[in-house]
């Protein structure tokens, strides 16, 4: 825990309260209000947590004004350019970049856990074929606690480690199987001689009748999508994982909660919503109509894939993702795809519009990831599952950090109550 270096004074009804201030290694100072209710009998009010630090953490740092994202201090563009997903997983989980021997050992441990318990196949088969893969993933990941009893005791560091490796290793298998199930194709089992991204692509696109040759450019783009989504400090799904685990729930249940939260269109569901929006726009000539709708206060429509709660300059992940999008589109020769044409023109039109500039709304990572995944042949329903599998390491790293913290206590926010005060029950015949 940080040391308090200065303090703030709060005056309520003529009485003064001194609140310690913590200095972070980067970012704004943090006023410690933990004793405020006990001392002053008041709560603070911050729905949406726009000014509230819910924990201390050493994993990820974001400076939204500078467009900076650091994992354990390393800038995301350096990691996306020079590293690869499993190395970034190691960094997030253990705090340092691995030596060659550490990386080999980690990759070997992940690779040896890629298969699912065969009985879990029955779980997939219980779903309707038209189920959304996120619904299947939420259910199957939650069900892991019924299959892996030897890694649910959160008080045992070894079990926590085994659960972490299992989740990172099995998530691509679960996401690919959820996809195969919803398109009525047989499951493709993992192959441990392939790297993490290539294995996932093969499990999604191979069929028993014909193997799938993994293109290294697509595999690299896939790995980048995983890397760019690996962690993002205390976002909604990560906070959900932390809140769920603060009660002592097992890791599989907590990650299932994170997946459920990620599904929403304001969070991980934005990449699917973005592609659906591009399809709805359909042709370049309709772009002005949709831009006008996004600017209209009386219309709830928003440009999906634009804006971010924290990044108010640019999304550093989007910069790298745009580069990948160009590479993939070049390789696949999809310049005549009308939807991708709409995406390009919409990006240019929004960036040139003062409304978006004034409100600091820029394309976010999901704008470009959706374009890449569409070009690769993924249906829109798989976009959010791919985000979920990438973010699993972030959820786990934050969960491990929280459990190991001796200050960890159950999360229990308070409220500003605006309902009725106490009143007497009225019998039904007298209402
Ligand atoms: N299109 C049009 N107007 C927008 C948009 C948008 N995409 N995003 C924000 N605005 C406007 C909004 O109407 C508001 O205007 P005003 O001040 O006049 O009321 C202003 O910008 C601020 O918006 P806000 O809702 O207060 O900002 P927020 O920080 O609460 O919302 C957001 C952030 C990401 C939820 C929002 O920008 C949004 O809904 N974007 C579209 C969904 C999306 O792409 N989400 C993916 C985020 S990146 C992936 C991830 O990390 O999960």
Coordinates of C-alpha atoms and ligand atoms in Angstrom, one line a residue:
X1 CA 0.0 0.0 0.0
X2 CA 1.2 3.5 -0.8
X3 CA 2.4 5.9 1.9
X4 CA 0.4 9.0 2.5
X5 CA 2.5 12.1 1.7
X6 CA -0.1 14.9 2.2
X7 CA -3.7 15.4 3.1
X8 CA -6.9 17.0 2.0
X9 CA -9.3 18.9 4.3
X10 CA -13.0 18.4 4.0
X11 CA -15.4 20.7 5.8
X12 CA -18.9 19.6 6.6
X13 CA -21.3 21.7 8.7
X14 CA -18.3 23.6 10.2
X15 CA -16.4 20.5 11.2
X16 CA -13.1 19.7 9.5
X17 CA -11.9 16.2 8.5
X18 CA -8.4 15.4 7.3
X19 CA -8.2 12.9 4.5
X20 CA -4.8 11.3 3.6
X21 CA -3.6 11.6 0.0
X22 CA -1.6 8.9 -1.7
X23 CA 0.9 9.6 -4.4
X24 CA 0.8 7.0 -7.2
X25 CA 3.9 6.1 -9.3
X26 CA 2.0 7.7 -12.2
X27 CA -1.3 9.4 -12.5
X28 CA -3.4 11.7 -10.3
X29 CA -3.1 11.7 -6.5
X30 CA -5.8 9.7 -4.7
X31 CA -7.7 10.9 -1.6
X32 CA -8.3 8.2 0.9
X33 CA -11.9 8.3 2.1
X34 CA -12.0 4.9 3.7
X35 CA -12.6 6.3 7.2
X36 CA -14.9 9.1 6.1
X37 CA -18.2 7.4 7.0
X38 CA -16.9 6.3 10.4
X39 CA -15.6 9.8 11.2
X40 CA -18.1 12.1 9.5
X41 CA -21.2 9.9 8.9
X42 CA -21.4 10.7 5.2
X43 CA -20.9 8.6 2.0
X44 CA -19.3 9.8 -1.2
X45 CA -21.3 9.7 -4.4
X46 CA -19.8 8.5 -7.7
X47 CA -22.0 6.4 -9.9
X48 CA -20.0 5.1 -12.9
X49 CA -16.8 5.4 -10.7
X50 CA -15.6 8.4 -12.8
X51 CA -13.5 9.8 -9.9
X52 CA -13.0 6.7 -7.7
X53 CA -10.0 4.4 -7.5
X54 CA -11.5 1.0 -6.4
X55 CA -8.1 -0.6 -5.6
X56 CA -4.4 -0.2 -5.8
X57 CA -2.6 -2.2 -8.6
X58 CA 0.8 -2.6 -10.2
X59 CA -0.3 -4.2 -13.4
X60 CA -1.6 -1.7 -16.0
X61 CA -1.4 2.1 -16.3
X62 CA -3.5 4.3 -18.6
X63 CA -3.0 8.0 -19.2
X64 CA -6.1 8.8 -21.2
X65 CA -5.0 12.4 -22.1
X66 CA -1.6 11.3 -23.5
X67 CA -3.1 8.1 -25.1
X68 CA -0.7 6.0 -23.1
X69 CA -1.2 2.3 -22.1
X70 CA 1.5 0.6 -20.1
X71 CA 1.6 -3.1 -18.9
X72 CA 4.0 -3.4 -16.0
X73 CA 5.6 -0.2 -17.3
X74 CA 6.1 -1.3 -20.9
X75 CA 4.2 0.7 -23.6
X76 CA 1.6 -1.3 -25.5
X77 CA 3.0 -0.3 -29.0
X78 CA 6.4 -1.8 -28.0
X79 CA 4.7 -5.0 -26.7
X80 CA 2.5 -5.3 -29.8
X81 CA 5.4 -4.6 -32.1
X82 CA 8.1 -6.8 -30.5
X83 CA 6.5 -9.3 -28.2
X84 CA 3.7 -11.8 -28.6
X85 CA 0.6 -12.7 -26.6
X86 CA 2.0 -15.5 -24.3
X87 CA 5.0 -13.4 -23.4
X88 CA 2.6 -10.5 -22.5
X89 CA 0.5 -13.0 -20.5
X90 CA 3.7 -13.9 -18.5
X91 CA 4.5 -10.2 -18.0
X92 CA 0.9 -9.4 -16.7
X93 CA 0.8 -12.5 -14.5
X94 CA 4.3 -12.4 -12.9
X95 CA 5.3 -8.7 -13.3
X96 CA 8.5 -9.1 -15.4
X97 CA 9.4 -10.1 -19.0
X98 CA 10.4 -13.8 -18.9
X99 CA 13.9 -15.1 -19.6
X100 CA 14.0 -17.6 -22.6
X101 CA 13.8 -20.5 -20.1
X102 CA 10.9 -19.0 -18.2
X103 CA 9.0 -18.3 -21.4
X104 CA 9.6 -21.9 -22.7
X105 CA 8.4 -23.3 -19.4
X106 CA 5.3 -21.0 -19.4
X107 CA 4.4 -21.9 -23.0
X108 CA 4.8 -25.5 -22.2
X109 CA 2.5 -25.3 -19.2
X110 CA -0.2 -23.4 -21.2
X111 CA 0.1 -25.8 -24.1
X112 CA -0.4 -28.8 -21.9
X113 CA -3.8 -27.5 -20.6
X114 CA -5.5 -26.7 -23.9
X115 CA -7.9 -29.7 -24.0
X116 CA -11.2 -29.7 -22.2
X117 CA -12.6 -32.5 -20.0
X118 CA -14.5 -34.6 -22.5
X119 CA -17.6 -34.5 -20.4
X120 CA -17.8 -30.8 -21.0
X121 CA -18.8 -31.5 -24.6
X122 CA -22.2 -32.5 -23.3
X123 CA -22.5 -29.0 -21.8
X124 CA -22.1 -27.4 -25.2
X125 CA -24.7 -29.8 -26.6
X126 CA -27.2 -28.6 -24.1
X127 CA -27.4 -25.2 -25.8
X128 CA -29.6 -24.3 -28.8
X129 CA -27.6 -24.1 -32.0
X130 CA -28.6 -20.5 -32.5
X131 CA -27.2 -19.5 -29.1
X132 CA -24.8 -16.6 -29.0
X133 CA -21.3 -17.9 -28.5
X134 CA -21.0 -15.4 -25.5
X135 CA -23.9 -17.2 -23.8
X136 CA -22.2 -20.5 -24.4
X137 CA -18.9 -19.2 -23.1
X138 CA -20.4 -17.7 -20.0
X139 CA -22.1 -21.1 -19.2
X140 CA -19.1 -23.3 -20.1
X141 CA -16.6 -21.2 -18.2
X142 CA -18.9 -21.1 -15.1
X143 CA -19.2 -24.9 -15.4
X144 CA -15.4 -25.3 -15.2
X145 CA -15.8 -25.1 -11.4
X146 CA -17.8 -28.3 -11.6
X147 CA -15.0 -30.1 -13.5
X148 CA -11.7 -28.8 -12.0
X149 CA -12.2 -29.2 -8.3
X150 CA -8.5 -29.3 -7.7
X151 CA -8.1 -25.6 -8.6
X152 CA -11.0 -23.9 -6.8
X153 CA -9.5 -23.3 -3.4
X154 CA -8.5 -19.6 -3.6
X155 CA -6.6 -19.8 -0.3
X156 CA -4.0 -22.1 -1.9
X157 CA -1.5 -20.3 -4.1
X158 CA -0.7 -23.5 -6.1
X159 CA -4.4 -24.0 -6.9
X160 CA -4.7 -20.3 -8.0
X161 CA -1.7 -20.9 -10.3
X162 CA -3.2 -24.0 -11.8
X163 CA -6.6 -22.3 -12.3
X164 CA -4.8 -19.4 -14.0
X165 CA -3.0 -21.6 -16.5
X166 CA -6.1 -23.7 -17.2
X167 CA -8.2 -20.6 -18.0
X168 CA -5.6 -19.1 -20.3
X169 CA -5.0 -22.4 -22.0
X170 CA -8.6 -23.5 -22.4
X171 CA -10.3 -20.2 -23.3
X172 CA -9.4 -20.5 -27.1
X173 CA -10.7 -24.1 -27.1
X174 CA -13.9 -23.0 -25.4
X175 CA -14.4 -20.0 -27.8
X176 CA -13.7 -22.1 -30.9
X177 CA -16.0 -24.9 -29.7
X178 CA -18.8 -22.3 -29.0
X179 CA -18.4 -21.2 -32.6
X180 CA -18.3 -24.6 -34.1
X181 CA -21.4 -25.6 -32.1
X182 CA -23.4 -22.6 -33.3
X183 CA -22.6 -23.3 -37.0
X184 CA -23.3 -27.0 -36.7
X185 CA -19.7 -28.2 -37.4
X186 CA -17.8 -30.9 -35.4
X187 CA -15.4 -29.6 -32.7
X188 CA -11.8 -29.4 -33.8
X189 CA -9.5 -30.4 -30.9
X190 CA -6.4 -28.3 -30.1
X191 CA -3.0 -29.1 -31.6
X192 CA -0.2 -28.4 -29.2
X193 CA 2.5 -28.1 -31.9
X194 CA 0.9 -24.8 -33.0
X195 CA 1.4 -21.4 -31.4
X196 CA -1.5 -19.9 -29.4
X197 CA -3.0 -17.8 -32.2
X198 CA -2.5 -20.4 -35.0
X199 CA -4.1 -23.1 -32.8
X200 CA -7.2 -20.9 -32.3
X201 CA -7.5 -20.1 -36.0
X202 CA -7.3 -23.8 -36.8
X203 CA -9.8 -24.8 -34.2
X204 CA -12.2 -22.2 -35.7
X205 CA -11.6 -22.8 -39.4
X206 CA -10.5 -26.4 -39.9
X207 CA -13.0 -29.2 -40.5
X208 CA -12.4 -33.0 -40.3
X209 CA -12.7 -33.3 -44.1
X210 CA -10.1 -30.7 -44.8
X211 CA -7.2 -29.3 -42.7
X212 CA -6.6 -25.6 -42.4
X213 CA -3.3 -24.1 -43.4
X214 CA -2.6 -21.2 -41.0
X215 CA -1.4 -18.1 -42.9
X216 CA 1.4 -16.5 -40.8
X217 CA 0.1 -12.9 -41.5
X218 CA -3.3 -13.8 -40.2
X219 CA -1.8 -15.6 -37.2
X220 CA 0.3 -12.5 -36.4
X221 CA -2.8 -10.3 -36.7
X222 CA -4.7 -12.6 -34.5
X223 CA -1.9 -12.6 -31.9
X224 CA -1.9 -8.8 -32.0
X225 CA -5.7 -8.7 -31.4
X226 CA -5.1 -10.9 -28.3
X227 CA -2.2 -8.8 -27.2
X228 CA -4.0 -5.4 -27.6
X229 CA -7.0 -6.7 -25.6
X230 CA -5.0 -8.4 -22.8
X231 CA -5.6 -6.0 -20.0
X232 CA -7.0 -2.5 -19.5
X233 CA -6.8 -1.8 -15.7
X234 CA -10.1 -1.4 -13.8
X235 CA -12.7 -1.5 -16.7
X236 CA -16.2 -2.8 -16.1
X237 CA -15.5 -6.5 -16.7
X238 CA -12.3 -6.5 -14.6
X239 CA -14.1 -4.6 -11.8
X240 CA -16.8 -7.3 -12.1
X241 CA -14.2 -10.0 -11.7
X242 CA -12.7 -8.3 -8.7
X243 CA -16.1 -7.6 -7.1
X244 CA -17.2 -11.2 -7.6
X245 CA -14.0 -12.6 -6.2
X246 CA -14.1 -10.3 -3.2
X247 CA -16.7 -12.6 -1.8
X248 CA -14.3 -15.6 -2.1
X249 CA -16.0 -17.1 -5.1
X250 CA -13.9 -19.5 -7.1
X251 CA -11.9 -18.3 -10.2
X252 CA -14.1 -20.0 -12.8
X253 CA -17.2 -18.4 -11.4
X254 CA -15.5 -15.0 -11.3
X255 CA -14.2 -15.2 -14.9
X256 CA -17.7 -16.2 -16.0
X257 CA -19.0 -13.0 -14.4
X258 CA -16.4 -11.0 -16.3
X259 CA -17.4 -12.6 -19.6
X260 CA -21.1 -11.7 -18.8
X261 CA -20.2 -8.1 -18.2
X262 CA -17.9 -7.8 -21.2
X263 CA -20.9 -8.9 -23.5
X264 CA -22.6 -5.4 -23.2
X265 CA -22.4 -3.1 -26.3
X266 CA -20.8 -0.3 -24.3
X267 CA -17.8 -2.6 -23.5
X268 CA -16.7 -5.8 -25.3
X269 CA -19.9 -6.0 -27.4
X270 CA -18.9 -2.8 -29.2
X271 CA -16.9 -4.6 -31.9
X272 CA -19.9 -6.7 -32.9
X273 CA -22.2 -3.6 -32.6
X274 CA -19.7 -1.7 -34.8
X275 CA -19.8 -4.2 -37.6
X276 CA -23.6 -4.4 -37.4
X277 CA -23.7 -0.6 -37.6
X278 CA -21.5 -0.7 -40.7
X279 CA -23.8 -3.3 -42.3
X280 CA -26.8 -1.1 -41.4
X281 CA -25.2 1.9 -43.1
X282 CA -24.5 -0.3 -46.0
X283 CA -23.3 2.2 -48.6
X284 CA -21.0 5.2 -48.5
X285 CA -23.7 7.6 -49.5
X286 CA -25.6 7.0 -46.2
X287 CA -22.7 8.0 -44.0
X288 CA -23.8 11.6 -43.5
X289 CA -27.3 10.5 -42.4
X290 CA -25.7 8.3 -39.6
X291 CA -23.2 11.0 -38.6
X292 CA -26.2 13.4 -38.2
X293 CA -28.0 10.8 -36.1
X294 CA -24.9 10.3 -33.8
X295 CA -24.9 14.1 -33.3
X296 CA -28.6 14.4 -32.6
X297 CA -29.3 14.8 -28.9
X298 CA -32.8 13.4 -29.3
X299 CA -31.5 10.2 -31.0
X300 CA -30.0 7.5 -28.8
X301 CA -27.8 6.3 -31.7
X302 CA -24.1 6.4 -31.2
X303 CA -21.2 5.7 -33.6
X304 CA -20.1 2.3 -32.3
X305 CA -16.3 1.9 -32.2
X306 CA -15.9 5.6 -31.4
X307 CA -15.2 7.2 -28.0
X308 CA -13.7 5.9 -24.8
X309 CA -14.3 6.6 -21.1
X310 CA -10.5 7.1 -20.4
X311 CA -8.9 7.9 -23.8
X312 CA -9.7 11.4 -24.7
X313 CA -6.9 12.0 -27.3
X314 CA -6.5 8.7 -29.1
X315 CA -6.6 5.0 -28.2
X316 CA -3.0 3.7 -28.5
X317 CA -4.4 0.2 -29.2
X318 CA -6.3 1.6 -32.2
X319 CA -3.1 2.9 -33.7
X320 CA -1.5 -0.5 -33.8
X321 CA -4.8 -2.2 -34.8
X322 CA -5.2 0.1 -37.7
X323 CA -1.8 -1.0 -39.0
X324 CA -2.8 -4.6 -38.6
X325 CA -6.1 -3.9 -40.4
X326 CA -4.2 -2.4 -43.4
X327 CA -1.9 -5.5 -43.5
X328 CA -4.8 -8.0 -43.4
X329 CA -6.9 -6.1 -45.9
X330 CA -3.9 -6.0 -48.3
X331 CA -3.3 -9.7 -47.9
X332 CA -6.9 -10.7 -48.4
X333 CA -7.4 -8.2 -51.2
X334 CA -10.8 -7.0 -49.9
X335 CA -10.6 -3.4 -51.1
X336 CA -13.9 -4.0 -52.9
X337 CA -15.7 -5.2 -49.8
X338 CA -18.5 -2.5 -49.5
X339 CA -18.6 -2.8 -45.7
X340 CA -14.9 -2.2 -45.3
X341 CA -15.2 0.7 -47.7
X342 CA -18.0 2.2 -45.5
X343 CA -15.6 1.7 -42.5
X344 CA -12.8 3.7 -44.2
X345 CA -15.1 6.5 -45.2
X346 CA -16.9 6.7 -41.9
X347 CA -13.6 7.0 -40.0
X348 CA -12.5 9.8 -42.3
X349 CA -15.9 11.6 -42.1
X350 CA -16.1 11.4 -38.3
X351 CA -12.5 12.5 -37.8
X352 CA -13.1 15.6 -40.0
X353 CA -16.3 16.5 -38.1
X354 CA -16.0 19.2 -35.4
X355 CA -18.6 17.4 -33.1
X356 CA -16.3 14.4 -32.7
X357 CA -13.2 16.5 -32.4
X358 CA -14.8 18.7 -29.7
X359 CA -16.0 15.8 -27.7
X360 CA -12.7 14.0 -28.2
X361 CA -14.3 11.0 -29.9
X362 CA -11.8 8.9 -31.8
X363 CA -12.0 5.4 -33.3
X364 CA -11.3 2.9 -30.5
X365 CA -9.6 -0.5 -30.7
X366 CA -13.0 -2.2 -31.4
X367 CA -13.5 -0.2 -34.6
X368 CA -10.4 -1.8 -36.3
X369 CA -10.6 -5.2 -34.6
X370 CA -14.1 -5.7 -36.0
X371 CA -12.8 -4.8 -39.5
X372 CA -9.9 -7.3 -39.2
X373 CA -12.1 -10.1 -37.8
X374 CA -14.7 -9.6 -40.6
X375 CA -11.9 -9.8 -43.2
X376 CA -10.6 -13.0 -41.6
X377 CA -14.0 -14.6 -42.0
X378 CA -15.3 -14.5 -38.4
X379 CA -19.0 -13.8 -38.0
X380 CA -19.8 -10.8 -35.9
X381 CA -21.1 -13.0 -33.1
X382 CA -17.5 -14.2 -32.6
X383 CA -16.0 -10.8 -32.1
X384 CA -16.8 -10.4 -28.4
X385 CA -15.8 -14.1 -27.6
X386 CA -12.4 -13.2 -29.1
X387 CA -12.2 -10.2 -26.9
X388 CA -13.1 -12.4 -23.9
X389 CA -10.4 -14.9 -24.6
X390 CA -7.8 -12.2 -25.0
X391 CA -8.9 -10.4 -21.8
X392 CA -8.9 -13.6 -19.7
X393 CA -5.2 -13.0 -18.7
X394 CA -6.0 -9.5 -17.6
X395 CA -8.9 -10.7 -15.4
X396 CA -6.8 -13.4 -13.9
X397 CA -3.8 -11.2 -13.2
X398 CA -6.0 -8.6 -11.5
X399 CA -7.8 -11.5 -9.6
X400 CA -4.5 -13.0 -8.4
X401 CA -3.2 -9.5 -7.3
X402 CA -6.4 -9.0 -5.3
X403 CA -6.4 -12.3 -3.6
X404 CA -2.7 -12.0 -2.6
X405 CA -3.4 -8.6 -1.1
X406 CA -3.8 -8.8 2.7
X407 CA -6.1 -5.7 2.6
X408 CA -8.6 -7.6 0.4
X409 CA -12.1 -7.3 1.8
X410 CA -15.6 -7.9 0.3
X411 CA -16.6 -5.1 -2.1
X412 CA -19.8 -3.4 -0.7
X413 CA -20.7 0.0 -2.2
X414 CA -23.2 2.2 -0.4
X415 CA -25.9 4.3 -2.0
X416 CA -27.7 7.6 -2.1
X417 CA -31.2 6.4 -1.1
X418 CA -34.0 8.4 -2.7
X419 CA -36.9 6.0 -2.1
X420 CA -39.7 6.1 0.5
X421 CA -39.0 6.4 4.2
X422 CA -40.5 3.7 6.4
X423 CA -44.2 3.3 6.0
X424 CA -46.8 0.8 7.3
X425 CA -48.0 -2.1 5.2
X426 CA -51.5 -1.6 3.8
X427 CA -53.8 -4.7 3.5
X428 CA -54.7 -5.5 -0.1
X429 CA -58.4 -4.6 0.3
X430 CA -57.5 -1.1 1.6
X431 CA -55.2 -0.1 -1.3
Ligands
LIG1 N1 -21.1 8.6 -30.8 C1 -21.7 9.8 -30.7 N2 -21.6 10.5 -29.6 C2 -20.9 10.0 -28.5 C3 -20.3 8.8 -28.6 C4 -20.4 8.1 -29.8 N3 -19.8 6.9 -30.0 N4 -19.6 8.5 -27.5 C5 -19.8 9.5 -26.7 N5 -20.6 10.5 -27.3 C6 -21.0 11.8 -26.8 C7 -22.1 11.6 -25.8 O1 -23.4 11.7 -26.4 C8 -21.9 12.8 -24.8 O2 -22.3 13.9 -25.4 P1 -22.9 15.1 -24.4 O3 -21.7 15.6 -23.6 O4 -23.4 16.2 -25.4 O5 -24.0 14.5 -23.6 C9 -20.3 12.8 -24.8 O6 -19.9 12.3 -26.1 C10 -19.7 12.1 -23.7 O7 -20.2 10.7 -23.7 P2 -20.4 9.8 -22.4 O8 -21.4 8.8 -22.6 O9 -20.6 10.7 -21.2 O10 -18.9 9.2 -22.3 P3 -18.6 7.9 -21.5 O11 -17.1 8.1 -21.1 O12 -19.5 7.6 -20.4 O13 -18.7 6.8 -22.6 C11 -18.3 5.1 -24.2 C12 -17.7 6.1 -23.2 C13 -17.2 4.2 -24.7 C14 -19.3 4.2 -23.4 C15 -19.0 5.9 -25.3 O14 -18.1 6.7 -26.0 C16 -19.7 4.9 -26.3 O15 -20.9 4.6 -26.0 N6 -19.1 4.6 -27.4 C17 -19.6 3.6 -28.4 C18 -19.4 2.2 -27.8 C19 -18.0 1.7 -28.0 O16 -17.4 1.9 -29.0 N7 -17.5 1.1 -26.9 C20 -16.1 0.5 -26.9 C21 -15.2 1.1 -25.9 S1 -13.5 0.5 -26.3 C22 -13.6 -1.1 -25.7 C23 -13.6 -1.3 -24.3 O17 -12.6 -0.8 -23.6 O18 -14.5 -1.9 -23.8

